[in-house]
Short mmCIF file of C-alpha atoms in Angstrom, two decimals:
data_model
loop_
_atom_site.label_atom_id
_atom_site.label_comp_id
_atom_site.label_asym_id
_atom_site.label_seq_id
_atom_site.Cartn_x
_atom_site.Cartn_y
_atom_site.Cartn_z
CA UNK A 359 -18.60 -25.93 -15.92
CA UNK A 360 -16.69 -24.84 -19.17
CA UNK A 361 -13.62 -23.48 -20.62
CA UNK A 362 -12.95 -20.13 -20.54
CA UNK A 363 -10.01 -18.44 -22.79
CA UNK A 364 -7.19 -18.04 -20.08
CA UNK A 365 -3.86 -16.31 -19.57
CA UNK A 366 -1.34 -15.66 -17.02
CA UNK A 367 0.79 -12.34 -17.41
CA UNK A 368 3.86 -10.98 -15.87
CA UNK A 369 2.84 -6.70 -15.25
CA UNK A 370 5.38 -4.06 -14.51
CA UNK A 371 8.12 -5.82 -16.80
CA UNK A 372 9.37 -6.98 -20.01
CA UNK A 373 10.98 -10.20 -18.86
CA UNK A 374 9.20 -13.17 -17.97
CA UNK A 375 8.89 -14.21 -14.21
CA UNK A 376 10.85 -10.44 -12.80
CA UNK A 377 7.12 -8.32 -12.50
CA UNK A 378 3.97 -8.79 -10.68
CA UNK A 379 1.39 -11.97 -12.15
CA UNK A 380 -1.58 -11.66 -13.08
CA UNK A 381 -4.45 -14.32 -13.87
CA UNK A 382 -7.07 -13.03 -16.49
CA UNK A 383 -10.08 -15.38 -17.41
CA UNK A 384 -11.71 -13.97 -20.81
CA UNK A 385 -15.00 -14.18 -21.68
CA UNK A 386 -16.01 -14.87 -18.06
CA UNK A 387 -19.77 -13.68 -18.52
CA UNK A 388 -21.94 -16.23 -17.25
CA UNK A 389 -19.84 -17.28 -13.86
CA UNK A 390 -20.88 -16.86 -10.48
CA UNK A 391 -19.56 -14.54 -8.09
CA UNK A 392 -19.00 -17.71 -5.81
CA UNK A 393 -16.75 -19.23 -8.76
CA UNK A 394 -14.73 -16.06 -9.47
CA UNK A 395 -13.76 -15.89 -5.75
CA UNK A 396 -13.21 -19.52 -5.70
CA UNK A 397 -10.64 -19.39 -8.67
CA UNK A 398 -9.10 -16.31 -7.30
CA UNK A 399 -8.47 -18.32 -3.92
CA UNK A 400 -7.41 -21.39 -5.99
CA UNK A 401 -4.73 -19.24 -8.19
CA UNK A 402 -3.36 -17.57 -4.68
CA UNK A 403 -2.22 -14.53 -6.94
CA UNK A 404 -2.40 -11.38 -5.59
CA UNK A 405 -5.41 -10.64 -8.22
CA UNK A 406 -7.10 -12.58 -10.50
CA UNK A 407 -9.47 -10.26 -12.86
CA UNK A 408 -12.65 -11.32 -14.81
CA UNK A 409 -13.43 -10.34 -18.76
CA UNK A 410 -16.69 -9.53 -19.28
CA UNK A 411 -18.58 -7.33 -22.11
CA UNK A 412 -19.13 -3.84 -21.22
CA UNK A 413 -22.47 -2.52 -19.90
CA UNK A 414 -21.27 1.19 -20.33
CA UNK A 415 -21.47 2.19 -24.12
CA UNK A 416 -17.86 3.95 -24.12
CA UNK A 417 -15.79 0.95 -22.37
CA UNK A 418 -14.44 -1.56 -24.36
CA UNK A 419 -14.57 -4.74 -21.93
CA UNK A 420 -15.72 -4.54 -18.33
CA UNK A 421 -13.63 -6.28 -15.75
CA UNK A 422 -13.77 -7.92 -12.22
CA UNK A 423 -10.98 -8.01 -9.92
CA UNK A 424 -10.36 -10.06 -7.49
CA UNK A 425 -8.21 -11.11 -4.21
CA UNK A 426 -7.94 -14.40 -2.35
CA UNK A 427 -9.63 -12.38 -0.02
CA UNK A 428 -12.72 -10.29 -1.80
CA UNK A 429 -13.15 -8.52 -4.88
CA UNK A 430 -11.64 -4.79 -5.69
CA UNK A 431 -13.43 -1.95 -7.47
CA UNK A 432 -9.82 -0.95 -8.91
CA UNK A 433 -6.33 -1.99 -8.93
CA UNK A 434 -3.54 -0.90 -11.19
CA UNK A 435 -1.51 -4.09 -12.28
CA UNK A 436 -4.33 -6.05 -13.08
CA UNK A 437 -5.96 -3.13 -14.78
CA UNK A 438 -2.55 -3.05 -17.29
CA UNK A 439 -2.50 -6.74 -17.25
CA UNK A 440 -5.73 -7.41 -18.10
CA UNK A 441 -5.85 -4.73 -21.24
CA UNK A 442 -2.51 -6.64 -22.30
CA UNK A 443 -4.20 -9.95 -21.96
CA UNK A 444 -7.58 -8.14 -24.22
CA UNK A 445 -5.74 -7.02 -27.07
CA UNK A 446 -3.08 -10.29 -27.13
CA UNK A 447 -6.44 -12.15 -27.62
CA UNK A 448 -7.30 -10.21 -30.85
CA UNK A 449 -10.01 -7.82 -29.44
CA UNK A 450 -10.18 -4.18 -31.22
CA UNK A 451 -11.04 -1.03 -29.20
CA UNK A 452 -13.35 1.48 -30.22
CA UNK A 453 -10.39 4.38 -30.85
CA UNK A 454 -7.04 4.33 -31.88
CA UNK A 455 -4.17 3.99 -29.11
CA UNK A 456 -6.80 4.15 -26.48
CA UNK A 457 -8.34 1.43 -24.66
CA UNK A 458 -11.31 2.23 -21.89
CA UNK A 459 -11.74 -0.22 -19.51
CA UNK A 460 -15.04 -0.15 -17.08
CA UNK A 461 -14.50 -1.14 -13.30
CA UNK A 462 -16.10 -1.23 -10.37
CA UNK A 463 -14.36 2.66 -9.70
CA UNK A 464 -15.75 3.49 -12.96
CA UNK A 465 -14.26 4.17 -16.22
CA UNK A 466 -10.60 3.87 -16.56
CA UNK A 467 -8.54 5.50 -19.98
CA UNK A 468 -5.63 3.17 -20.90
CA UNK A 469 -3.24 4.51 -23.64
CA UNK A 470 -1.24 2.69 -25.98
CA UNK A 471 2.17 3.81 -26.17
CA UNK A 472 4.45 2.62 -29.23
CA UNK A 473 8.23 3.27 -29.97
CA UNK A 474 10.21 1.68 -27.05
CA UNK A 475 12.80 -0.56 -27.42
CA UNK A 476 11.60 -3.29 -25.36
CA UNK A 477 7.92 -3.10 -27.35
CA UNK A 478 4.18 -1.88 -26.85
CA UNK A 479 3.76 0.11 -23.64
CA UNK A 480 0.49 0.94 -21.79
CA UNK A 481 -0.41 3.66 -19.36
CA UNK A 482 -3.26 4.20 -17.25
CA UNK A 483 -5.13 7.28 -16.15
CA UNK A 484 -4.59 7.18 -12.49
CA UNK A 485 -8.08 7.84 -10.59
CA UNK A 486 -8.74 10.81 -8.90
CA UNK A 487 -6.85 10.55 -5.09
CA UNK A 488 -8.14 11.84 -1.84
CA UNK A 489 -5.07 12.00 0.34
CA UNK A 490 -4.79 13.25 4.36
CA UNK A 491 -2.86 13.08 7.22
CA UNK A 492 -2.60 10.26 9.18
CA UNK A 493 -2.90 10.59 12.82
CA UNK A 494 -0.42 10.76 14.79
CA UNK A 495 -1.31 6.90 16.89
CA UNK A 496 -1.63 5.34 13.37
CA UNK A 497 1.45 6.53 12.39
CA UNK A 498 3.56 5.81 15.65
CA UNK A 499 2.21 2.35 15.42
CA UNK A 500 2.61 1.35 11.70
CA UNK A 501 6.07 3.05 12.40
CA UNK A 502 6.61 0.29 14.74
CA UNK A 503 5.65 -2.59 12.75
CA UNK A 504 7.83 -1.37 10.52
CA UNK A 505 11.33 -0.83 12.89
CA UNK A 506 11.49 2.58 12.13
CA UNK A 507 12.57 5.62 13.91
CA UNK A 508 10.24 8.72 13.28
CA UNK A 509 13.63 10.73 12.38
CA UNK A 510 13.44 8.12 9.04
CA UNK A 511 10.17 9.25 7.82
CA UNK A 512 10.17 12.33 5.98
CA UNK A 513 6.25 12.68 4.68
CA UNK A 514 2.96 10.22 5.50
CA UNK A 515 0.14 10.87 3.79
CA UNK A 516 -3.21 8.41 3.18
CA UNK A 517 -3.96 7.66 0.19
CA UNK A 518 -7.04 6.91 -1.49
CA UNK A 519 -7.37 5.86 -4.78
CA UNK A 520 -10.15 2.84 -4.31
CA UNK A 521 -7.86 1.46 -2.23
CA UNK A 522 -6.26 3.42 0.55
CA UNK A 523 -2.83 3.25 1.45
CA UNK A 524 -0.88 4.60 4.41
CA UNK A 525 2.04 5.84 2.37
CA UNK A 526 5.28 6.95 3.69
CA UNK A 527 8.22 8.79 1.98
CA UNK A 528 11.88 7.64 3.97
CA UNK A 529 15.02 9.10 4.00
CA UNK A 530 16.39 7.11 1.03
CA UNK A 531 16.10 4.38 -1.19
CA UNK A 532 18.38 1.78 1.29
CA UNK A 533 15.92 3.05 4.67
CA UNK A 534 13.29 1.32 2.11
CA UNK A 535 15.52 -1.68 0.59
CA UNK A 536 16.43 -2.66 4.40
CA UNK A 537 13.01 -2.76 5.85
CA UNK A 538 11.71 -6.06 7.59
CA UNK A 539 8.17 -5.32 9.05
CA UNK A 540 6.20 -7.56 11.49
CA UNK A 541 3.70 -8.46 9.05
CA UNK A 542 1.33 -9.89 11.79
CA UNK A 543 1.44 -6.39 13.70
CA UNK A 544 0.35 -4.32 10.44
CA UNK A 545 -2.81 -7.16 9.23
CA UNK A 546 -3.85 -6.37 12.84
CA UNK A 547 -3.85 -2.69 12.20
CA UNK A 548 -5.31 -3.23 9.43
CA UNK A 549 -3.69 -0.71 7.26
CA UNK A 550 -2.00 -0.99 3.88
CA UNK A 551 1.43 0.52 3.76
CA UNK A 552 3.53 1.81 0.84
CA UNK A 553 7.11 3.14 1.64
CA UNK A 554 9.04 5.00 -0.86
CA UNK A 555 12.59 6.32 -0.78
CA UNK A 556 15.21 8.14 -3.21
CA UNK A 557 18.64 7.23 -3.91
CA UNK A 558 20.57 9.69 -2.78
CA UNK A 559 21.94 12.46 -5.68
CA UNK A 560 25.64 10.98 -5.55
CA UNK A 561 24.50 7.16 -5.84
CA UNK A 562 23.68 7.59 -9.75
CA UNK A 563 21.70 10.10 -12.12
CA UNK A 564 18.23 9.71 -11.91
CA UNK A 565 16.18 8.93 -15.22
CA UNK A 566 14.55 11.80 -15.57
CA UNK A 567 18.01 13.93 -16.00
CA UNK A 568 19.88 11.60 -18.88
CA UNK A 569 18.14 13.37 -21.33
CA UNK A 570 18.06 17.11 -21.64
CA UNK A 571 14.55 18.74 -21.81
CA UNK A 572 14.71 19.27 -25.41
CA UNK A 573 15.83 15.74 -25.77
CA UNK A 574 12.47 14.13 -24.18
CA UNK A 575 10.14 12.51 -25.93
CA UNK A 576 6.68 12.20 -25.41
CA UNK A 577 4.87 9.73 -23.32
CA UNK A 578 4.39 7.69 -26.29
CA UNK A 579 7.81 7.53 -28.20
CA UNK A 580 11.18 6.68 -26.94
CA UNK A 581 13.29 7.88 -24.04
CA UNK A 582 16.23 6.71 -22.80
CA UNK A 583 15.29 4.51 -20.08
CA UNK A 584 14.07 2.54 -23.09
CA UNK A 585 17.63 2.40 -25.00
CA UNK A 586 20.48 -0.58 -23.82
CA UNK A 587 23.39 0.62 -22.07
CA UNK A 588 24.70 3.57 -19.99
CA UNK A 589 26.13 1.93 -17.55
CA UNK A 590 22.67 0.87 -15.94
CA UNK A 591 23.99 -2.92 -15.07
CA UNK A 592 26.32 -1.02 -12.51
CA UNK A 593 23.51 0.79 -10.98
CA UNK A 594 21.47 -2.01 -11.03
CA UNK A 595 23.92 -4.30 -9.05
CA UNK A 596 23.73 -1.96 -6.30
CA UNK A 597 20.69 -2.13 -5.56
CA UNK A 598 20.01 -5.61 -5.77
CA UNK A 599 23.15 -5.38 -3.48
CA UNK A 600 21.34 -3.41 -1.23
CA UNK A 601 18.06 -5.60 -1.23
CA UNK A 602 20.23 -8.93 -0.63
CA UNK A 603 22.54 -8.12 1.27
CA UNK A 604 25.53 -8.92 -1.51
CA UNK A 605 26.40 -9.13 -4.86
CA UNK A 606 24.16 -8.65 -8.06
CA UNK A 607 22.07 -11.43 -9.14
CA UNK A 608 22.40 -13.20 -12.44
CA UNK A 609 19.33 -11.28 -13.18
CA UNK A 610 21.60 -8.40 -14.04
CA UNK A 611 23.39 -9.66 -16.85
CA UNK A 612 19.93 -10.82 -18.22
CA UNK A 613 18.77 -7.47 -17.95
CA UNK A 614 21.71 -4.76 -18.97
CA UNK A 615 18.60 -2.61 -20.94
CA UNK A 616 16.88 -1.76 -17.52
CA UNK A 617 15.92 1.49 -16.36
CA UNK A 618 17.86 3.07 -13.46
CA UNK A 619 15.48 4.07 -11.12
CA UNK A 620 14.44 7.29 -9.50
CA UNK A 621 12.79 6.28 -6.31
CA UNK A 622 12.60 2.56 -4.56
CA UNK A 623 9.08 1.84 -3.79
CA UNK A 624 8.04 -1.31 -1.18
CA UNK A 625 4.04 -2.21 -0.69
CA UNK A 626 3.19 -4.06 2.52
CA UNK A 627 -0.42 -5.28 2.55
CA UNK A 628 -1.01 -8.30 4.93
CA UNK A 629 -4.22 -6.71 5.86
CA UNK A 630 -5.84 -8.64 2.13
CA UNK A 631 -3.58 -11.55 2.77
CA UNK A 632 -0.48 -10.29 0.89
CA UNK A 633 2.45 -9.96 3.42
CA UNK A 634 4.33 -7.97 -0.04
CA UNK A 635 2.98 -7.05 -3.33
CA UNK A 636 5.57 -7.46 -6.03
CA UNK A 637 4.65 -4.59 -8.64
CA UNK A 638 1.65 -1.98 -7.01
CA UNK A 639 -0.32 0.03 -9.77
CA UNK A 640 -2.95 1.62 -7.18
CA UNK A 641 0.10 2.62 -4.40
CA UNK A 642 2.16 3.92 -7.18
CA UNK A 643 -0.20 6.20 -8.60
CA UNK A 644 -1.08 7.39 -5.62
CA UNK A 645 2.41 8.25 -4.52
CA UNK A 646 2.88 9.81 -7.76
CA UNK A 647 0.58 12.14 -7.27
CA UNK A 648 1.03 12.58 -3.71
CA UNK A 649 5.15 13.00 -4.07
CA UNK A 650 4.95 15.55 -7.50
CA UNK A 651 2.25 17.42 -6.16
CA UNK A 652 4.19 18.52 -3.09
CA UNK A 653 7.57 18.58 -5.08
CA UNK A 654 9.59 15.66 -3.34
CA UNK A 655 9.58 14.28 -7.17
CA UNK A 656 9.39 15.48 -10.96
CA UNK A 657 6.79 15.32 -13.34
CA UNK A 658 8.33 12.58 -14.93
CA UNK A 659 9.81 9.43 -13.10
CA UNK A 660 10.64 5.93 -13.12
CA UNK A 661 10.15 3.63 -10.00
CA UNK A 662 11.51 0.03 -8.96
CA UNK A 663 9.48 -2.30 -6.83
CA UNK A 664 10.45 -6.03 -6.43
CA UNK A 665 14.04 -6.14 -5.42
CA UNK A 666 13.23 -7.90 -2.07
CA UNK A 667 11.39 -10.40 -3.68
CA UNK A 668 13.98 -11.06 -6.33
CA UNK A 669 11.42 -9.20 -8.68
CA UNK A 670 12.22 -6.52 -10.76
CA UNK A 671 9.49 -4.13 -11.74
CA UNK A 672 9.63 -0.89 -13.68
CA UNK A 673 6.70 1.71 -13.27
CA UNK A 674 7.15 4.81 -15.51
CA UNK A 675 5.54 8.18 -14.23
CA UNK A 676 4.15 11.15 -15.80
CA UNK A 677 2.23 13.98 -15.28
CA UNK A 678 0.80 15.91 -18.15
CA UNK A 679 0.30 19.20 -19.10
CA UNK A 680 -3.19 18.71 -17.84
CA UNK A 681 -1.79 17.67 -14.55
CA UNK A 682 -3.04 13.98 -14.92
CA UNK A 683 -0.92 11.77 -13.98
CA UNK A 684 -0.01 8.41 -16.46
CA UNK A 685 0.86 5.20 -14.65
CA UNK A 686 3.08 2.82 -17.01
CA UNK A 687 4.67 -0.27 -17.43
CA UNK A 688 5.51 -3.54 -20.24
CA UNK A 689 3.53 -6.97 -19.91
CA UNK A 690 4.02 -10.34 -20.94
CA UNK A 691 1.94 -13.32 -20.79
CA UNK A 692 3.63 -16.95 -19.29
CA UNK A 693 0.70 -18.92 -19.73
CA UNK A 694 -2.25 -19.43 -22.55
CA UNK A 695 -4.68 -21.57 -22.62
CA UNK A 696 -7.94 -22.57 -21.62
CA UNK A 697 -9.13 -22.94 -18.14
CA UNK A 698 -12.32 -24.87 -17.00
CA UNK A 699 -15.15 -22.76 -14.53
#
């Protein structure tokens, strides 16, 4: 055994301990698969990903990714994570503001976006989907699990991204804040289940509209779900209201700079052990380009995903002129240090 560079990062948000974690062990070449899966277990994170050097000219690292349960050809948090956790330890990519990052679903582009008030950004290229209907058994069932009338579900699709996801689009953001599945009934279906839902038009302005067109920035600079202010900590309080059943958190006043969000996204994935994901990169991306494509959402969007968990993620959506679609969000890193494999 030896040590092994090591940190722990919060994805999906800019404040310690409010995203989704992330265990990344650098310079992991030489380990066994048997002692990757065994520290994954060990950590009991959601994912636990693996540093290695590159075997594809154009990447700059190569990574593993693992569950408790088995390892993942792609994932999105740990694929932001991870990049965070590369460059805080002083590594240098081939080009400038771009990061490639090689996977067991191939090459991934990660971009580097500067300007925003709460620091650097990055944003992934989300993989090419292949999406379907469901049928209609799967549905009815997962409905079921879930407590909710077929009147509350607007659009299903599956999604598959690397991972496949039965995703769902409800009625609103509260249909998806009030949700309490029977987690035992979907791990034996088997299926992974995202649920998404809008606040309705009169609850708040969505982030998208506070700026005019001409206003926006690009990808890479400034908007204003970056700036403090604009009466956000109101709309935040309801919907941790909403999630809990009562009044804002003390989270809120720790947090007054925080997006509003334009759609309230839940993952449910008991089938790999996880009951609820914080923070999902893969389900997100997926949904974004399920939910723009067929027009139930802009080109450009912000999503929330932790409130029932007392987390407080922020994934930032957009679709380019080349119709690719950008999955982003802020890191941090808890923990550094050295860990022994």
């Amino acid at each position: 055994m030896k040590s092994h560079p090591f940190q722990q990062v919060d994805v999906f948000t800019d404040t310690p301990y409010r995203g989704n974690p992330l265990a990344v062990v650098l310079d992991a070449e030489g380990l066994a698969d048997e002692a990757m899966q065994r520290f994954a277990r060990w950590t009991n994170l959601s994912e636990t990903t693996f540093v290695l050097p590159p075997t594809d000219p154009a990447a700059d690292y190569r990574v593993r990714i693992f569950t408790p349960a088995g390892e993942l050809p792609f994932a999105g948090h740990p694929t932001l994570g991870t990049c965070h956790a590369f460059l805080r330890a002083g590594n240098v990519p081939q080009a400038l503001g771009r990061v490639v990052q090689q996977c067991g679903a191939g090459l991934v582009q990660i971009r580097r976006e500067t300007g925003h008030a709460a620091g650097e950004r990055l944003a992934f290229a989300a993989p090419p989907l292949k999406r379907s209907a469901p049928s209609p058994m799967l549905l009815a069932k997962v409905a079921n699990a879930l407590g909710l009338k077929a009147a509350q579900i607007t659009a299903a699709q599956l999604l598959d991204n690397g991972p496949v996801w039965l995703g769902l689009l409800l009625a609103d953001d509260e249909a998806v804040l009030s949700l309490r599945p029977d987690h035992r009934a979907l791990r034996e279906l088997g299926q992974k289940v995202g649920v998404a839902g809008v606040p309705p038009a009169e609850a708040a302005p969505p982030a998208w509209r506070r700026a005019a067109p001409s206003q926006a920035a690009p990808l890479g600079g400034r908007r204003d779900e970056d700036a403090p202010g604009g009466g956000l900590l109101i709309a935040k309080s309801n919907r941790e209201a909403r999630a809990f059943g009562g009044g804002a958190s003390a989270a809120v006043a720790e947090r007054p700079s925080a997006p509003q969000v334009d759609v309230e996204v839940r993952a449910f994935a008991a089938p790999v052990g996880v009951d609820e994901d914080p923070v999902t990169g893969s389900l997100n991306a997926g949904l974004a380009q399920w939910l723009i494509a067929d027009g139930h959402l802009p080109a450009r969007y912000v999503a929330g995903q932790g409130q029932c968990l007392d987390r407080d993620g922020r994934v930032f959506i957009e679709r380019d002129a080349a119709d690719q679609v950008w999955v982003g969000g802020h890191s941090v890193t808890c923990i550094e240090g050295q860990v022994t494999l």
